[in-house]
Amino acid sequence: MSIISSAISVVSGIKNKLDSSYPTAIYKLVVNGKDIGAMLAPRLMRMTITDNRGLESDTIEVELSDHDGQLELPPKGAEIEVSIGWSDTGLVYKGNYTIDEREHSGAPDVLTLRGSSADLKAIFKQKRERSFDGKTIADIVTIIAEEQGLIPQISDELADIELAHIDQNESDANLITRIADEYDAIVTVKNGSMLFMPKGDGKSLTGFEFAIQPIYRNMGDSHRYSDSSGNDDVTGVTCYYYDNDKAEKQKVTVGQSNENTKELRHIERDKNSATHKAQAEFNRIQSRAMSFSYNLAKGMPQLFPEIPMQFFGLKPEIDDIIWLGTRIVHTLDADNGYTTALELEINLPDSDVISQIIDDADEQEFTGVVAFYKIGKGQTGKVTKGDQTKPKRLARLFINALTATHAAEREYNIIKGIDESEIKYTGVIASYEERGILKTVTIGNPATPKKLTYPYKTRETALRGAQREWDEIRGIKPTKTTKSTSSSKIQLSTSYTGINANYESGKDKLTVKRGDQSRPYTLPKLYKTQRTAVTAVNREYQRLLALKKAKK
């Protein structure tokens, strides 16, 4: 083989490895049944797909270079089917769109095509007049869906709810959205089906529970988080209705207290409708108490609205709770590659656990706190703090019991006017994840511990973090170590009186101790055998004695 052939072979091998290591964005465009992706590849400047929640139409915008003037304007009404993805994972279908706008601009010449979801017809948003009497949610959704040529899919939880008499004097879209709002539900049209389901349920209509999508700090280009005291301070919503028996206007208030209530102007037809309307508005206010957006540097085509997400590496207020996507924007750009922008809102616990019907005479202040967390398989757990006579219910769903506990304690301190800086902690608790299970380690006395909010990746790092925090609480600064023959990087303080080390013994964790146990230092590593633990304890104990001697 010649030198040149060998060089070409080496370069080809390197290229193949790079191609597999660095996947490229791929896409497929089918217009009126014809795949034109390959033909448009050298012309594609940008493609943006916006996936909305509810009945707001999903949209697509495609920008094509027409530098040579060879592109023809496609006909209005043409249908585009789109899939996007990555070369190493494949394509994900993103929907069917109808071209409803064409734009040609220049110079340089650019052809822009805009389309909206082909599932929504114009007649769906036209005003209609008719009545429904004695119908269930399933009845009305089915009637409207079939008129639009769609397949109705209704959650079992909502399907059999019977509605009061309805006189429709609005579009089908407005009517079905209004019904969804009253019952804190989502109605949307996707891939030829009309879906009607509880908001934030985290499940498909077949009962399949969506896995929580993890998003890590290093996956994002930028983010923006804000919270609004205005929304968070609303403690209830009042809605009026007309009582036919008493022939007068009545009201119902839903929330947590009547301290700061919002009143709805529209008068409902009965108490049941007013209650649902107030509940839905209270939930809407609570879900928008925080706003959060996140831009992913590498696009994730599998994301869609209503999928639950968990974030890592940001602030505890962001990382501790579950978020729901409300709008997902996928952008494939010739210069910047494939990115995904997320708009999110907080995932609320079930309506009946975060609010209740409030009596006018109820002016009692909060006596405690309840926080809710996700257990799995559609189940929700709760933790409490303080007297539960009239607790404040935190209107967000936490990732686990630990983060819910931290939040409940923070809120309880606020209610009671306790300054956290004045709390005398007796120890520190840190958490870490092991095989998908959240575990904790404790340094000091667990009577009144400070709980570190951020979960560590390993037990060793959790121990080190807890020890650092415990030393800081007591005002102990680590002593700088000098060079030694030991390869250990542990920094010991002469204030320690002994050394401990943990090791595995079957399913148990046992401890080796050396020296006075009034204030021992626990080595962060979990040793595999008693022998290695004893060796480490002896080594570090000798270092500790040497440090004490040098200090004298």
XYZ file of C-alpha atoms in Angstrom:
552
model
C 0.000 0.000 0.000
C 1.399 3.440 -0.916
C 2.018 6.200 1.600
C -0.788 8.253 0.036
C -3.269 5.350 0.271
C -2.299 4.805 3.912
C -2.820 8.502 4.674
C -6.240 8.484 2.994
C -7.194 5.404 5.006
C -6.149 7.066 8.269
C -8.037 10.281 7.435
C -11.168 8.274 6.510
C -10.971 6.399 9.796
C -10.672 9.638 11.762
C -13.590 11.137 9.817
C -15.805 8.140 10.557
C -14.992 8.388 14.263
C -15.734 12.121 14.276
C -19.019 11.568 12.442
C -20.121 9.057 15.073
C -18.908 11.272 17.939
C -20.516 14.460 16.634
C -24.034 13.719 15.362
C -25.552 16.105 12.839
C -29.082 17.471 12.675
C -31.323 15.797 10.091
C -34.807 16.541 8.801
C -37.451 15.367 6.360
C -39.870 17.596 4.432
C -42.729 16.026 2.499
C -44.877 18.421 0.421
C -48.131 16.992 -0.956
C -46.700 13.485 -0.584
C -43.309 14.233 -2.216
C -40.082 14.180 -0.195
C -38.215 17.385 -1.092
C -35.732 17.437 1.812
C -32.694 16.471 -0.263
C -33.574 18.960 -3.001
C -33.904 21.850 -0.513
C -30.878 20.931 1.624
C -28.451 23.407 -0.025
C -31.101 26.156 0.130
C -32.438 25.756 3.670
C -31.534 28.808 5.756
C -33.834 28.256 8.707
C -36.789 26.122 9.757
C -38.793 26.942 12.886
C -41.470 24.650 14.331
C -43.588 26.017 17.185
C -45.507 23.451 19.229
C -48.228 25.122 21.319
C -50.407 23.874 24.143
C -54.175 23.937 23.750
C -56.011 25.029 20.625
C -53.462 27.626 19.542
C -52.296 26.348 16.172
C -48.882 24.743 15.863
C -46.892 26.579 13.205
C -43.957 26.153 10.850
C -41.788 28.705 9.067
C -39.276 27.695 6.385
C -36.744 30.170 4.928
C -35.110 29.137 1.630
C -32.324 30.835 -0.313
C -33.453 31.880 -3.780
C -30.123 33.431 -4.750
C -30.360 32.082 -8.301
C -34.077 32.808 -8.759
C -34.867 29.157 -9.524
C -37.436 28.551 -6.778
C -41.135 28.599 -7.611
C -43.783 29.644 -5.121
C -45.699 26.546 -3.962
C -49.488 26.788 -4.054
C -51.361 28.001 -1.001
C -52.986 25.110 0.817
C -50.129 22.709 0.093
C -49.497 20.298 2.978
C -46.066 19.885 4.578
C -45.211 16.928 6.789
C -42.126 17.532 8.932
C -39.740 15.326 10.906
C -36.538 16.440 12.648
C -33.864 14.716 14.683
C -30.213 13.706 14.903
C -28.115 11.368 12.789
C -27.382 9.055 15.737
C -30.956 8.794 17.091
C -33.183 9.206 14.028
C -36.147 11.357 13.065
C -39.112 12.418 15.218
C -42.397 13.269 13.473
C -43.454 16.850 14.243
C -46.772 17.139 12.427
C -48.662 18.077 9.295
C -49.011 21.746 8.296
C -50.914 23.679 5.655
C -49.128 26.531 3.837
C -51.196 29.667 4.350
C -48.620 32.405 3.688
C -45.833 32.864 1.119
C -43.289 35.667 1.172
C -40.494 36.555 -1.268
C -37.954 39.178 -0.215
C -34.538 40.399 -1.271
C -31.818 41.079 -1.984
C -30.457 38.516 -1.355
C -33.615 36.737 -2.448
C -35.308 34.592 0.189
C -38.506 32.558 -0.084
C -40.357 32.192 3.230
C -43.201 29.723 3.705
C -45.485 29.838 6.752
C -48.024 27.245 7.720
C -50.270 26.171 10.574
C -51.483 22.830 11.806
C -53.485 21.060 9.112
C -55.744 19.537 11.798
C -57.535 22.826 12.535
C -60.080 23.931 9.953
C -61.280 27.498 9.495
C -64.877 26.545 10.361
C -63.671 25.487 13.826
C -63.272 29.176 14.737
C -66.486 30.438 13.127
C -69.367 31.577 15.330
C -72.256 29.098 15.727
C -75.629 29.160 17.515
C -77.071 25.982 19.053
C -77.910 24.408 22.428
C -76.744 21.398 24.422
C -78.940 20.019 27.190
C -78.151 17.140 29.546
C -74.881 16.415 27.765
C -71.621 15.145 29.232
C -68.175 16.453 28.372
C -67.637 13.351 26.245
C -70.889 14.037 24.326
C -69.957 17.602 23.415
C -66.324 16.838 22.584
C -67.410 13.929 20.379
C -69.989 16.031 18.503
C -67.526 18.846 17.793
C -64.645 16.502 16.924
C -66.667 14.471 14.439
C -67.964 17.650 12.772
C -64.323 18.631 12.214
C -63.362 15.196 10.924
C -61.302 14.470 14.026
C -61.115 11.433 16.301
C -62.293 12.315 19.848
C -60.092 11.133 22.718
C -61.359 12.079 26.186
C -59.832 11.281 29.559
C -61.913 8.827 31.598
C -61.591 11.186 34.547
C -63.543 13.909 32.695
C -65.654 12.047 30.139
C -68.784 11.377 32.244
C -69.112 14.807 33.872
C -72.618 16.084 33.064
C -72.838 19.750 32.124
C -75.645 22.202 32.759
C -77.683 23.499 29.811
C -75.431 25.346 27.337
C -76.593 27.904 24.760
C -73.755 28.231 22.278
C -73.304 31.665 20.753
C -69.615 31.376 19.924
C -67.207 29.294 17.872
C -66.657 25.617 18.615
C -63.077 26.482 19.550
C -64.204 29.035 22.157
C -66.901 26.732 23.556
C -64.692 23.707 24.055
C -61.859 25.866 25.435
C -64.288 27.422 27.945
C -65.413 23.966 29.091
C -61.790 22.882 29.432
C -60.963 25.994 31.481
C -63.860 25.355 33.866
C -62.564 21.864 34.627
C -58.833 22.735 34.657
C -58.325 20.651 31.525
C -56.450 20.898 28.240
C -58.071 20.531 24.832
C -55.798 20.250 21.828
C -55.753 18.869 18.298
C -52.825 16.672 17.272
C -52.361 14.296 14.346
C -56.048 14.001 13.450
C -57.342 13.632 17.019
C -59.061 16.011 19.436
C -57.634 15.390 22.909
C -59.400 16.436 26.121
C -57.413 15.697 29.305
C -56.581 17.096 32.764
C -53.957 19.843 32.761
C -50.558 18.762 34.083
C -51.648 15.140 34.402
C -48.343 13.876 32.954
C -50.065 10.994 31.151
C -51.241 10.061 27.699
C -54.924 9.234 27.221
C -54.012 5.539 27.194
C -52.736 5.931 30.760
C -49.031 5.884 29.849
C -47.158 8.109 32.289
C -44.647 10.465 30.683
C -41.178 10.104 32.159
C -39.764 13.258 33.708
C -37.261 14.694 31.247
C -33.994 15.703 32.979
C -32.359 18.930 31.782
C -28.834 19.747 33.013
C -27.195 23.163 33.245
C -24.525 22.287 30.667
C -27.227 21.461 28.105
C -28.439 25.071 27.914
C -27.240 28.241 26.244
C -29.344 30.553 28.410
C -32.295 30.675 30.775
C -34.591 33.197 32.440
C -36.519 32.669 35.690
C -38.760 35.092 37.549
C -41.396 34.927 40.264
C -44.259 37.331 40.800
C -45.395 38.291 44.268
C -48.634 39.577 42.693
C -49.811 36.142 41.572
C -48.373 34.312 44.573
C -50.171 36.673 46.981
C -53.647 35.900 45.599
C -55.106 33.570 48.228
C -58.476 32.874 46.594
C -60.828 33.548 43.687
C -64.483 34.584 44.017
C -67.032 33.815 41.319
C -70.708 34.856 41.346
C -73.719 32.823 40.226
C -77.490 33.247 40.154
C -79.473 31.143 42.627
C -82.883 30.444 41.063
C -84.381 29.202 44.335
C -83.453 32.366 46.240
C -83.834 34.576 43.156
C -80.630 36.441 43.984
C -76.957 36.598 43.191
C -74.675 34.396 45.312
C -70.915 33.882 45.424
C -68.425 31.094 45.999
C -64.738 31.566 46.888
C -62.126 28.936 46.160
C -58.526 29.019 47.377
C -56.676 28.979 50.675
C -58.047 32.045 52.465
C -60.123 35.169 51.825
C -57.294 37.490 52.805
C -56.561 38.624 49.234
C -59.140 37.353 46.741
C -59.665 38.078 43.075
C -63.268 38.566 41.889
C -64.450 37.360 38.475
C -66.931 39.682 36.748
C -68.877 37.114 34.742
C -71.921 35.660 36.554
C -72.200 31.895 36.093
C -75.423 29.943 35.599
C -75.200 27.847 38.817
C -73.032 27.170 41.862
C -71.325 24.159 40.316
C -70.177 26.149 37.272
C -69.053 29.045 39.490
C -67.031 26.692 41.680
C -65.275 25.132 38.690
C -64.625 28.572 37.185
C -63.129 29.902 40.428
C -61.034 26.755 40.865
C -59.670 26.961 37.326
C -58.784 30.651 37.719
C -57.076 30.018 41.062
C -55.011 27.238 39.472
C -54.131 29.472 36.517
C -52.908 32.213 38.857
C -50.834 29.786 40.909
C -49.271 28.130 37.854
C -48.133 31.536 36.598
C -46.666 32.686 39.891
C -43.315 31.711 38.356
C -42.158 31.981 34.765
C -39.234 30.087 33.311
C -37.671 29.797 29.867
C -34.694 27.699 28.810
C -32.747 27.511 25.556
C -31.155 24.155 24.771
C -27.868 24.302 22.858
C -28.631 20.904 21.296
C -32.204 20.474 20.121
C -34.396 17.780 21.673
C -37.045 16.750 19.116
C -38.795 14.444 21.617
C -39.996 17.377 23.741
C -43.601 18.578 23.482
C -46.001 20.675 25.612
C -47.264 19.093 28.863
C -44.228 16.821 29.229
C -42.825 17.127 32.786
C -39.229 18.328 33.167
C -36.693 18.521 35.983
C -33.692 20.862 35.952
C -30.275 20.353 37.525
C -27.514 22.828 38.367
C -29.580 26.021 38.637
C -31.146 27.517 41.789
C -33.038 25.371 44.347
C -36.254 27.281 43.524
C -35.911 25.926 39.962
C -34.352 22.510 40.565
C -36.655 21.444 43.417
C -39.934 21.393 41.464
C -41.443 19.819 38.359
C -42.036 22.039 35.333
C -44.430 21.639 32.409
C -43.721 22.805 28.876
C -46.297 25.264 27.554
C -44.572 26.132 24.260
C -41.695 24.319 22.550
C -39.878 25.980 19.633
C -37.527 23.889 17.477
C -35.177 25.879 15.239
C -32.918 24.370 12.572
C -30.530 27.080 11.391
C -27.872 26.821 8.691
C -25.457 28.854 10.827
C -26.335 27.869 14.406
C -27.493 24.258 14.024
C -30.510 22.705 15.741
C -31.682 24.267 19.019
C -34.824 24.058 21.146
C -36.390 26.887 23.190
C -38.660 26.002 26.123
C -41.367 28.055 27.817
C -42.537 26.469 31.057
C -44.866 26.807 34.018
C -44.918 25.059 37.381
C -46.665 21.704 37.712
C -49.447 22.045 40.300
C -50.561 19.269 42.652
C -54.178 18.106 42.313
C -56.726 20.927 42.646
C -58.507 19.381 45.615
C -55.336 19.332 47.738
C -54.119 22.911 47.180
C -57.461 24.713 47.601
C -60.924 24.494 49.116
C -64.214 26.397 49.288
C -63.702 29.256 51.753
C -66.278 30.551 54.186
C -66.690 34.331 54.536
C -65.983 34.084 58.261
C -62.681 32.305 57.722
C -60.079 34.891 58.688
C -57.734 32.589 60.612
C -54.036 32.944 59.848
C -51.986 30.012 58.571
C -50.792 27.741 61.362
C -48.559 25.413 59.359
C -47.467 24.301 55.897
C -48.163 21.371 53.568
C -45.906 20.591 50.592
C -46.600 17.958 47.953
C -44.132 15.819 46.032
C -44.209 13.248 43.252
C -43.957 9.603 44.282
C -44.333 8.031 40.850
C -47.029 6.285 38.812
C -49.393 9.241 39.190
C -49.174 9.280 43.008
C -48.537 12.328 45.177
C -47.098 12.395 48.691
C -47.066 15.215 51.230
C -44.959 16.523 54.094
C -46.194 18.840 56.852
C -44.655 21.409 59.161
C -46.337 22.983 62.167
C -49.949 22.896 63.340
C -52.247 21.564 60.604
C -55.425 23.319 61.820
C -55.147 25.754 58.903
C -52.074 24.981 56.828
C -50.779 26.893 53.844
C -50.632 24.507 50.886
C -47.668 25.145 48.608
C -49.014 25.247 45.057
C -46.188 23.436 43.280
C -45.259 19.790 42.895
C -41.810 19.001 44.290
C -39.425 16.403 42.900
C -39.188 14.340 46.081
C -39.870 14.290 49.831
C -36.540 15.934 50.646
C -37.078 19.030 48.490
C -40.697 19.256 49.713
C -39.468 19.136 53.330
C -36.952 21.919 52.713
C -39.628 24.088 51.092
C -42.131 23.446 53.899
C -39.569 24.433 56.521
C -38.582 27.606 54.643
C -42.219 28.669 54.266
C -42.991 27.836 57.902
C -40.111 30.038 59.044
C -41.522 32.883 56.927
C -45.027 32.448 58.404
C -43.658 32.432 61.952
C -41.230 35.280 61.299
C -38.197 33.110 62.052
C -34.868 34.431 60.773
C -33.005 31.395 59.419
C -29.684 33.065 60.175
C -30.536 32.915 63.901
C -31.302 29.180 63.962
C -28.768 27.221 66.010
C -28.114 24.129 63.936
C -26.842 20.969 65.602
C -25.748 19.222 62.420
C -26.013 19.053 58.629
C -27.905 16.715 56.315
C -26.876 16.328 52.658
C -28.533 14.197 49.996
C -27.136 12.135 47.145
C -28.581 9.850 44.471
C -27.708 6.165 44.317
C -29.239 4.035 41.570
C -32.173 6.396 41.172
C -32.922 6.525 44.923
C -32.361 9.689 46.957
C -30.384 8.997 50.165
C -28.993 11.207 52.922
C -25.921 11.511 55.122
C -25.710 13.347 58.459
C -22.802 15.126 60.101
C -23.260 16.171 63.737
C -26.450 15.837 65.776
C -29.660 15.447 63.698
C -31.836 17.181 66.327
C -31.923 20.539 64.469
C -29.992 19.961 61.255
C -29.391 22.312 58.367
C -30.501 20.548 55.194
C -28.461 21.204 52.062
C -30.869 21.654 49.178
C -28.727 20.534 46.232
C -28.418 16.721 45.844
C -24.852 15.456 45.352
C -23.892 12.831 42.794
C -22.194 10.434 45.238
C -22.174 9.618 48.930
C -18.568 10.763 49.206
C -19.245 14.224 47.784
C -22.349 14.538 49.999
C -20.243 13.764 53.080
C -17.614 16.299 52.060
C -20.276 18.943 51.395
C -21.973 18.288 54.745
C -18.642 18.391 56.584
C -17.672 21.701 54.955
C -21.034 23.226 55.871
C -20.833 21.906 59.437
C -17.345 23.349 59.842
C -18.540 26.686 58.470
C -21.498 26.754 60.888
C -19.102 26.321 63.820
C -16.574 28.769 62.401
C -13.877 26.132 61.862
C -11.509 26.733 58.981
C -9.660 23.749 57.471
C -5.914 23.646 58.116
C -3.795 23.723 54.981
C -1.875 20.488 54.575
C 1.789 20.244 53.685
C 3.265 17.761 51.283
C 3.375 14.221 52.632
C 4.044 10.739 51.419
C 0.317 10.047 51.638
C -1.647 10.411 48.458
C -4.680 11.628 50.464
C -6.033 15.066 49.581
C -8.162 15.336 52.750
C -7.700 18.583 54.690
C -7.761 17.969 58.446
C -8.285 20.498 61.209
C -6.486 20.124 64.536
C -9.823 20.652 66.263
C -10.803 17.069 65.343
C -10.246 14.471 68.078
C -10.478 11.240 66.108
C -10.967 9.596 62.718
C -13.797 7.351 61.508
C -14.249 5.432 58.244
C -17.226 3.544 56.830
C -17.000 0.259 54.944
C -19.394 -2.205 53.296
C -20.221 -5.526 54.929
C -22.814 -7.283 52.790
C -25.833 -4.980 52.699
C -24.731 -3.131 55.835
C -22.432 -0.158 56.346
C -20.123 -0.475 59.374
C -17.718 2.015 60.941
C -14.088 1.804 62.059
C -13.155 4.331 64.785
C -9.806 5.591 66.054
C -9.149 8.178 68.766
C -11.440 10.292 70.957
C -15.005 10.268 69.599
C -16.103 13.607 71.080
C -15.441 15.274 67.700
C -14.327 12.773 65.067
C -13.736 13.408 61.387
C -15.501 10.897 59.089
C -13.594 10.040 55.924
C -15.828 10.716 52.906
C -14.972 7.526 51.034
C -17.031 4.336 51.514
C -14.451 1.525 51.664
C -15.031 -1.921 50.196
C -13.508 -3.931 53.068
C -12.780 -3.565 56.782
C -9.084 -3.901 56.096
C -8.913 -0.934 53.712
C -11.023 1.149 56.134
C -8.681 0.319 59.048
C -5.641 1.219 56.932
C -7.159 4.564 55.961
C -8.199 5.373 59.540
C -4.735 4.594 60.909
C -3.046 6.660 58.204
C -5.266 9.724 58.705
C -5.120 9.419 62.494
C -1.323 9.544 62.353
C -1.587 12.645 60.138
C -3.945 14.231 62.655
C -1.537 13.540 65.547
C 1.328 15.010 63.484
C -0.672 18.167 62.809
C -1.505 18.568 66.502
C 2.147 18.072 67.465
C 3.313 20.589 64.840
C 0.825 23.153 66.137
C 2.201 22.857 69.667
